[in-house]
């Protein structure tokens, strides 16, 4: 949300918090594509043979369709009927129970329940049994596929295949962090060599900055 607020000032912060995770991640994928291009490369360790394998894909390959509507969804199972909405970023933090994945999952479920009924009578979200929660979770995933990007990797050495989750929020954050550190180092190099102010160095176009950097670094 910090990245999106900085990059898209037109989006109100509360609108960002209400977006489903998939809608938010679609914005993050677009932001990544506009700032760093569509190709994603990385190194992953094979789970079977520990070989380092290269991962390389295009952002467009992991694009999924957005949720069909923002109206609440509904699941009927085991005599229960649960109406719920898709979770958004604003639901995550209040649901977190440190180190307890199951409690976090349950809290997130309860936050997203609009109403729950058993045999036609209203019941609390807390009383909904785990298998109905599982069904709701599966429906959430199917309705908002962009929220859960899975990549199937195949090791070039031992041919074993496995699935990994690609979290665009964590990935882009680390890229922005690395890029910021690189920029500060460039400012440091040019300021030390020429005595220029930080603001003036940042105002240089990228080709000019690169020219001066090449001129001062052996
Ligand atoms: Zn392998």
CSV table of N, CA, C and O and ligand atoms in Angstrom, one decimal, residues 46 48-51 155 157-160, ligand 1:
chain,number,residue,atom,x,y,z
A,46,UNK,N,16.7,-25.8,-5.9
A,46,UNK,CA,15.8,-27.0,-6.1
A,46,UNK,C,15.6,-27.7,-4.8
A,46,UNK,O,16.6,-27.9,-4.0
A,48,UNK,N,14.8,-30.8,-4.4
A,48,UNK,CA,15.2,-32.2,-4.4
A,48,UNK,C,16.8,-32.3,-4.4
A,48,UNK,O,17.3,-33.0,-3.6
A,49,UNK,N,17.4,-31.5,-5.3
A,49,UNK,CA,18.9,-31.7,-5.4
A,49,UNK,C,19.7,-30.5,-5.0
A,49,UNK,O,20.9,-30.5,-5.1
A,50,UNK,N,19.0,-29.4,-4.5
A,50,UNK,CA,19.7,-28.2,-4.0
A,50,UNK,C,20.5,-27.5,-5.0
A,50,UNK,O,21.2,-26.5,-4.7
A,51,UNK,N,20.3,-27.8,-6.3
A,51,UNK,CA,20.9,-27.1,-7.4
A,51,UNK,C,20.2,-25.7,-7.5
A,51,UNK,O,19.0,-25.5,-7.2
A,155,UNK,N,13.2,-28.4,-12.2
A,155,UNK,CA,14.6,-28.3,-12.1
A,155,UNK,C,15.3,-28.8,-13.3
A,155,UNK,O,15.0,-29.9,-13.9
A,157,UNK,N,18.3,-29.8,-13.6
A,157,UNK,CA,19.3,-30.9,-13.3
A,157,UNK,C,18.6,-32.2,-13.0
A,157,UNK,O,19.0,-33.2,-13.6
A,158,UNK,N,17.6,-32.2,-12.1
A,158,UNK,CA,17.0,-33.5,-11.7
A,158,UNK,C,15.5,-33.7,-12.2
A,158,UNK,O,14.9,-34.7,-11.9
A,159,UNK,N,15.0,-32.7,-12.9
A,159,UNK,CA,13.6,-32.7,-13.5
A,159,UNK,C,12.5,-32.8,-12.4
A,159,UNK,O,11.4,-33.0,-12.8
A,160,UNK,N,12.8,-32.6,-11.1
A,160,UNK,CA,11.7,-32.6,-10.2
A,160,UNK,C,10.9,-31.2,-10.3
A,160,UNK,O,11.5,-30.2,-10.7
B,1,LIG,ZN1,16.9,-30.6,-8.8
